[in-house]
PDB file of C-alpha atoms and ligand atoms in Angstrom:
ATOM      1  CA  UNK A1152    -179.563 -76.738 -75.727  1.00  0.00           C
ATOM      2  CA  UNK A1153    -182.149 -77.141 -78.436  1.00  0.00           C
ATOM      3  CA  UNK A1154    -184.862 -74.469 -78.516  1.00  0.00           C
ATOM      4  CA  UNK A1155    -188.116 -76.346 -78.699  1.00  0.00           C
ATOM      5  CA  UNK A1156    -191.532 -74.624 -79.011  1.00  0.00           C
ATOM      6  CA  UNK A1157    -194.975 -76.132 -78.752  1.00  0.00           C
ATOM      7  CA  UNK A1158    -197.569 -74.585 -81.034  1.00  0.00           C
ATOM      8  CA  UNK A1159    -200.783 -75.623 -79.270  1.00  0.00           C
ATOM      9  CA  UNK A1160    -204.302 -75.261 -80.632  1.00  0.00           C
ATOM     10  CA  UNK A1161    -207.404 -77.008 -81.880  1.00  0.00           C
ATOM     11  CA  UNK A1162    -206.467 -76.563 -85.535  1.00  0.00           C
ATOM     12  CA  UNK A1163    -210.035 -77.352 -86.617  1.00  0.00           C
ATOM     13  CA  UNK A1164    -208.882 -76.836 -89.336  1.00  0.00           C
ATOM     14  CA  UNK A1165    -205.189 -75.914 -89.652  1.00  0.00           C
ATOM     15  CA  UNK A1166    -205.167 -72.767 -91.809  1.00  0.00           C
ATOM     16  CA  UNK A1167    -202.756 -70.672 -93.844  1.00  0.00           C
ATOM     17  CA  UNK A1168    -202.611 -68.380 -90.803  1.00  0.00           C
ATOM     18  CA  UNK A1169    -201.327 -71.259 -88.662  1.00  0.00           C
ATOM     19  CA  UNK A1170    -198.876 -72.257 -91.407  1.00  0.00           C
ATOM     20  CA  UNK A1171    -197.456 -68.768 -91.450  1.00  0.00           C
ATOM     21  CA  UNK A1172    -196.902 -68.877 -87.658  1.00  0.00           C
ATOM     22  CA  UNK A1173    -195.090 -72.251 -87.963  1.00  0.00           C
ATOM     23  CA  UNK A1174    -192.815 -71.032 -90.763  1.00  0.00           C
ATOM     24  CA  UNK A1175    -191.943 -67.882 -88.863  1.00  0.00           C
ATOM     25  CA  UNK A1176    -191.484 -69.889 -85.666  1.00  0.00           C
ATOM     26  CA  UNK A1177    -188.847 -71.977 -87.425  1.00  0.00           C
ATOM     27  CA  UNK A1178    -186.743 -68.851 -87.712  1.00  0.00           C
ATOM     28  CA  UNK A1179    -186.722 -68.586 -83.896  1.00  0.00           C
ATOM     29  CA  UNK A1180    -186.735 -72.200 -82.704  1.00  0.00           C
ATOM     30  CA  UNK A1181    -184.884 -75.396 -83.592  1.00  0.00           C
ATOM     31  CA  UNK A1182    -188.079 -77.388 -83.424  1.00  0.00           C
ATOM     32  CA  UNK A1183    -191.776 -76.562 -83.579  1.00  0.00           C
ATOM     33  CA  UNK A1184    -194.241 -79.165 -82.255  1.00  0.00           C
ATOM     34  CA  UNK A1185    -197.758 -78.589 -83.533  1.00  0.00           C
ATOM     35  CA  UNK A1186    -199.792 -79.863 -80.598  1.00  0.00           C
ATOM     36  CA  UNK A1187    -203.430 -80.617 -81.342  1.00  0.00           C
ATOM     37  CA  UNK A1188    -205.578 -80.496 -78.226  1.00  0.00           C
ATOM     38  CA  UNK A1189    -207.985 -83.357 -78.485  1.00  0.00           C
ATOM     39  CA  UNK A1190    -210.438 -84.741 -75.971  1.00  0.00           C
ATOM     40  CA  UNK A1191    -210.836 -88.433 -76.811  1.00  0.00           C
ATOM     41  CA  UNK A1192    -214.155 -88.745 -74.972  1.00  0.00           C
ATOM     42  CA  UNK A1193    -215.809 -85.796 -76.754  1.00  0.00           C
ATOM     43  CA  UNK A1194    -216.504 -85.853 -80.460  1.00  0.00           C
ATOM     44  CA  UNK A1195    -216.790 -82.091 -80.728  1.00  0.00           C
ATOM     45  CA  UNK A1196    -214.563 -81.423 -83.709  1.00  0.00           C
ATOM     46  CA  UNK A1197    -215.779 -80.487 -87.176  1.00  0.00           C
ATOM     47  CA  UNK A1198    -212.802 -81.758 -89.192  1.00  0.00           C
ATOM     48  CA  UNK A1199    -211.682 -85.302 -88.466  1.00  0.00           C
ATOM     49  CA  UNK A1200    -208.647 -85.362 -86.224  1.00  0.00           C
ATOM     50  CA  UNK A1201    -206.882 -88.158 -88.178  1.00  0.00           C
ATOM     51  CA  UNK A1202    -207.448 -86.280 -91.436  1.00  0.00           C
ATOM     52  CA  UNK A1203    -205.971 -83.129 -89.913  1.00  0.00           C
ATOM     53  CA  UNK A1204    -202.897 -84.936 -88.557  1.00  0.00           C
ATOM     54  CA  UNK A1205    -202.379 -86.501 -91.984  1.00  0.00           C
ATOM     55  CA  UNK A1206    -202.687 -83.161 -93.818  1.00  0.00           C
ATOM     56  CA  UNK A1207    -200.308 -81.384 -91.452  1.00  0.00           C
ATOM     57  CA  UNK A1208    -197.732 -84.194 -91.501  1.00  0.00           C
ATOM     58  CA  UNK A1209    -197.799 -84.256 -95.295  1.00  0.00           C
ATOM     59  CA  UNK A1210    -197.418 -80.488 -95.439  1.00  0.00           C
ATOM     60  CA  UNK A1211    -194.230 -80.621 -93.364  1.00  0.00           C
ATOM     61  CA  UNK A1212    -192.863 -84.003 -94.464  1.00  0.00           C
ATOM     62  CA  UNK A1213    -189.745 -82.428 -95.937  1.00  0.00           C
ATOM     63  CA  UNK A1214    -189.044 -80.557 -92.695  1.00  0.00           C
ATOM     64  CA  UNK A1215    -187.791 -82.706 -89.790  1.00  0.00           C
ATOM     65  CA  UNK A1216    -187.873 -79.659 -87.504  1.00  0.00           C
ATOM     66  CA  UNK A1217    -191.708 -79.726 -87.461  1.00  0.00           C
ATOM     67  CA  UNK A1218    -193.559 -82.408 -85.531  1.00  0.00           C
ATOM     68  CA  UNK A1219    -197.232 -83.063 -84.894  1.00  0.00           C
ATOM     69  CA  UNK A1220    -198.656 -84.511 -81.658  1.00  0.00           C
ATOM     70  CA  UNK A1221    -202.166 -85.047 -80.296  1.00  0.00           C
ATOM     71  CA  UNK A1222    -202.671 -84.343 -76.596  1.00  0.00           C
ATOM     72  CA  UNK A1223    -205.261 -84.561 -73.912  1.00  0.00           C
ATOM     73  CA  UNK A1224    -203.591 -82.992 -70.864  1.00  0.00           C
ATOM     74  CA  UNK A1225    -202.360 -79.613 -69.637  1.00  0.00           C
ATOM     75  CA  UNK A1226    -200.287 -77.810 -72.273  1.00  0.00           C
ATOM     76  CA  UNK A1227    -197.754 -76.968 -69.524  1.00  0.00           C
ATOM     77  CA  UNK A1228    -197.280 -80.685 -68.755  1.00  0.00           C
ATOM     78  CA  UNK A1229    -196.963 -81.593 -72.426  1.00  0.00           C
ATOM     79  CA  UNK A1230    -194.235 -78.926 -72.742  1.00  0.00           C
ATOM     80  CA  UNK A1231    -192.257 -80.515 -69.898  1.00  0.00           C
ATOM     81  CA  UNK A1232    -192.524 -83.941 -71.550  1.00  0.00           C
ATOM     82  CA  UNK A1233    -191.078 -82.594 -74.788  1.00  0.00           C
ATOM     83  CA  UNK A1234    -188.496 -80.385 -73.057  1.00  0.00           C
ATOM     84  CA  UNK A1235    -190.136 -77.408 -74.681  1.00  0.00           C
ATOM     85  CA  UNK A1236    -189.480 -74.089 -72.943  1.00  0.00           C
ATOM     86  CA  UNK A1237    -191.603 -72.019 -75.306  1.00  0.00           C
ATOM     87  CA  UNK A1238    -195.204 -71.841 -76.402  1.00  0.00           C
ATOM     88  CA  UNK A1239    -195.760 -70.309 -79.805  1.00  0.00           C
ATOM     89  CA  UNK A1240    -199.028 -68.445 -80.353  1.00  0.00           C
ATOM     90  CA  UNK A1241    -200.419 -66.085 -82.942  1.00  0.00           C
ATOM     91  CA  UNK A1242    -202.155 -62.764 -82.278  1.00  0.00           C
ATOM     92  CA  UNK A1243    -204.646 -61.289 -84.709  1.00  0.00           C
ATOM     93  CA  UNK A1244    -206.466 -58.666 -82.674  1.00  0.00           C
ATOM     94  CA  UNK A1245    -207.369 -57.456 -79.181  1.00  0.00           C
ATOM     95  CA  UNK A1246    -209.832 -60.329 -78.710  1.00  0.00           C
ATOM     96  CA  UNK A1247    -206.974 -62.790 -79.206  1.00  0.00           C
ATOM     97  CA  UNK A1248    -204.891 -60.710 -76.817  1.00  0.00           C
ATOM     98  CA  UNK A1249    -207.417 -60.829 -73.950  1.00  0.00           C
ATOM     99  CA  UNK A1250    -207.685 -64.612 -74.253  1.00  0.00           C
ATOM    100  CA  UNK A1251    -203.974 -65.264 -74.779  1.00  0.00           C
ATOM    101  CA  UNK A1252    -203.000 -63.056 -71.870  1.00  0.00           C
ATOM    102  CA  UNK A1253    -204.982 -65.190 -69.403  1.00  0.00           C
ATOM    103  CA  UNK A1254    -203.760 -68.521 -70.785  1.00  0.00           C
ATOM    104  CA  UNK A1255    -200.186 -67.369 -70.908  1.00  0.00           C
ATOM    105  CA  UNK A1256    -200.251 -66.219 -67.218  1.00  0.00           C
ATOM    106  CA  UNK A1257    -201.736 -69.521 -66.185  1.00  0.00           C
ATOM    107  CA  UNK A1258    -199.250 -71.574 -68.184  1.00  0.00           C
ATOM    108  CA  UNK A1259    -196.326 -69.798 -66.590  1.00  0.00           C
ATOM    109  CA  UNK A1260    -197.850 -70.315 -63.127  1.00  0.00           C
ATOM    110  CA  UNK A1261    -198.126 -74.042 -63.863  1.00  0.00           C
ATOM    111  CA  UNK A1262    -194.672 -74.331 -65.406  1.00  0.00           C
ATOM    112  CA  UNK A1263    -192.296 -71.480 -64.546  1.00  0.00           C
ATOM    113  CA  UNK A1264    -189.876 -72.373 -67.329  1.00  0.00           C
ATOM    114  CA  UNK A1265    -192.473 -71.812 -69.986  1.00  0.00           C
ATOM    115  CA  UNK A1266    -192.398 -68.526 -71.949  1.00  0.00           C
ATOM    116  CA  UNK A1267    -195.146 -67.803 -74.427  1.00  0.00           C
ATOM    117  CA  UNK A1268    -193.868 -66.125 -77.601  1.00  0.00           C
ATOM    118  CA  UNK A1269    -196.483 -64.265 -79.622  1.00  0.00           C
ATOM    119  CA  UNK A1270    -196.188 -63.569 -83.312  1.00  0.00           C
ATOM    120  CA  UNK A1271    -198.427 -60.859 -84.777  1.00  0.00           C
ATOM    121  CA  UNK A1272    -200.349 -62.230 -87.730  1.00  0.00           C
ATOM    122  CA  UNK A1273    -199.153 -61.383 -91.232  1.00  0.00           C
ATOM    123  CA  UNK A1274    -201.752 -58.913 -92.608  1.00  0.00           C
ATOM    124  CA  UNK A1275    -202.767 -61.185 -95.516  1.00  0.00           C
ATOM    125  CA  UNK A1276    -203.843 -63.865 -93.004  1.00  0.00           C
ATOM    126  CA  UNK A1277    -205.327 -61.608 -90.331  1.00  0.00           C
ATOM    127  CA  UNK A1278    -208.922 -62.382 -91.312  1.00  0.00           C
ATOM    128  CA  UNK A1279    -208.497 -66.167 -91.434  1.00  0.00           C
ATOM    129  CA  UNK A1280    -210.105 -68.004 -88.545  1.00  0.00           C
ATOM    130  CA  UNK A1281    -210.860 -71.713 -88.124  1.00  0.00           C
ATOM    131  CA  UNK A1282    -214.358 -70.826 -86.874  1.00  0.00           C
ATOM    132  CA  UNK A1283    -215.260 -68.934 -90.056  1.00  0.00           C
ATOM    133  CA  UNK A1284    -213.793 -71.670 -92.254  1.00  0.00           C
ATOM    134  CA  UNK A1285    -215.929 -74.305 -90.503  1.00  0.00           C
ATOM    135  CA  UNK A1286    -219.046 -72.205 -91.011  1.00  0.00           C
ATOM    136  CA  UNK A1287    -218.359 -71.629 -94.698  1.00  0.00           C
ATOM    137  CA  UNK A1288    -217.491 -75.294 -95.286  1.00  0.00           C
ATOM    138  CA  UNK A1289    -220.591 -76.478 -93.413  1.00  0.00           C
ATOM    139  CA  UNK A1290    -222.794 -74.607 -95.866  1.00  0.00           C
ATOM    140  CA  UNK A1291    -220.910 -75.774 -98.939  1.00  0.00           C
ATOM    141  CA  UNK A1292    -218.688 -72.735 -99.513  1.00  0.00           C
ATOM    142  CA  UNK A1293    -215.226 -73.009-101.050  1.00  0.00           C
ATOM    143  CA  UNK A1294    -212.471 -72.724 -98.425  1.00  0.00           C
ATOM    144  CA  UNK A1295    -209.479 -73.808-100.555  1.00  0.00           C
ATOM    145  CA  UNK A1296    -207.992 -70.347-100.513  1.00  0.00           C
ATOM    146  CA  UNK A1297    -207.576 -70.437 -96.735  1.00  0.00           C
ATOM    147  CA  UNK A1298    -205.969 -73.884 -96.314  1.00  0.00           C
ATOM    148  CA  UNK A1299    -202.356 -74.842 -97.136  1.00  0.00           C
ATOM    149  CA  UNK A1300    -203.479 -78.248 -98.470  1.00  0.00           C
ATOM    150  CA  UNK A1301    -206.374 -79.764-100.436  1.00  0.00           C
ATOM    151  CA  UNK A1302    -209.394 -81.268 -98.711  1.00  0.00           C
TER     152      UNK A1302
HETATM  153  P1  ADP B2024    -207.328 -72.342 -79.955  1.00  0.00           P
HETATM  154  O1  ADP B2024    -208.178 -73.526 -80.244  1.00  0.00           O
HETATM  155  O2  ADP B2024    -206.384 -72.498 -78.806  1.00  0.00           O
HETATM  156  O3  ADP B2024    -208.095 -71.036 -79.920  1.00  0.00           O
HETATM  157  P2  ADP B2024    -206.552 -72.242 -82.728  1.00  0.00           P
HETATM  158  O4  ADP B2024    -206.380 -73.611 -83.248  1.00  0.00           O
HETATM  159  O5  ADP B2024    -207.762 -71.496 -83.196  1.00  0.00           O
HETATM  160  O6  ADP B2024    -206.368 -72.200 -81.158  1.00  0.00           O
HETATM  161  O7  ADP B2024    -205.257 -71.387 -83.073  1.00  0.00           O
HETATM  162  C1  ADP B2024    -203.978 -71.687 -82.507  1.00  0.00           C
HETATM  163  C2  ADP B2024    -203.148 -70.415 -82.443  1.00  0.00           C
HETATM  164  O8  ADP B2024    -203.026 -69.845 -83.741  1.00  0.00           O
HETATM  165  C3  ADP B2024    -203.745 -69.300 -81.563  1.00  0.00           C
HETATM  166  O9  ADP B2024    -202.675 -68.654 -80.898  1.00  0.00           O
HETATM  167  C4  ADP B2024    -204.399 -68.379 -82.544  1.00  0.00           C
HETATM  168  O10 ADP B2024    -204.463 -67.044 -82.057  1.00  0.00           O
HETATM  169  C5  ADP B2024    -203.422 -68.495 -83.709  1.00  0.00           C
HETATM  170  N1  ADP B2024    -204.034 -68.150 -84.989  1.00  0.00           N
HETATM  171  C6  ADP B2024    -205.202 -68.608 -85.488  1.00  0.00           C
HETATM  172  N2  ADP B2024    -205.450 -68.079 -86.702  1.00  0.00           N
HETATM  173  C7  ADP B2024    -204.419 -67.245 -86.977  1.00  0.00           C
HETATM  174  C8  ADP B2024    -204.104 -66.369 -88.070  1.00  0.00           C
HETATM  175  N3  ADP B2024    -204.915 -66.223 -89.098  1.00  0.00           N
HETATM  176  N4  ADP B2024    -202.961 -65.647 -87.986  1.00  0.00           N
HETATM  177  C9  ADP B2024    -202.162 -65.770 -86.898  1.00  0.00           C
HETATM  178  N5  ADP B2024    -202.387 -66.556 -85.852  1.00  0.00           N
HETATM  179  C10 ADP B2024    -203.512 -67.299 -85.866  1.00  0.00           C
END
């Protein structure tokens, strides 16, 4: 049976830290599905969703084991749809841990076949966060260094 993992997140934007988790996830799973949570009724993103899908798809175009999907439902239900038994998440610090712990417990309650697999951030990416990148970009700062593609 194929080992399929969802990598769920907002990816606003998708960073080098996320890219690192995907590449390392490919060593563990046959397929990694980058799943961008997106509420179609709320326009609360900073980076355009279509732009982000395009950038991520281009980044992995040579790798058929990476897919990108948009979703607007429970992550646990999306996993069932894609026959994914794993959720892939990254951990940078204890703040991430507190948050991830709760989500992971809930996801397993909702779908008992779903195991969350956490990868500890690579040290060179530990300080990269989508929130900080949005702030820097908003005020005209250069964020190229933190993204695995050009914007
Ligand atoms: P969410 O919107 O669910 O908080 P994000 O889009 O910010 O998710 O991130 C998705 C996942 O990637 C989360 O598990 C987050 O902890 C992880 N992540 C984010 N930045 C990094 C990084 N620099 N290194 C490792 N993991 C990261």
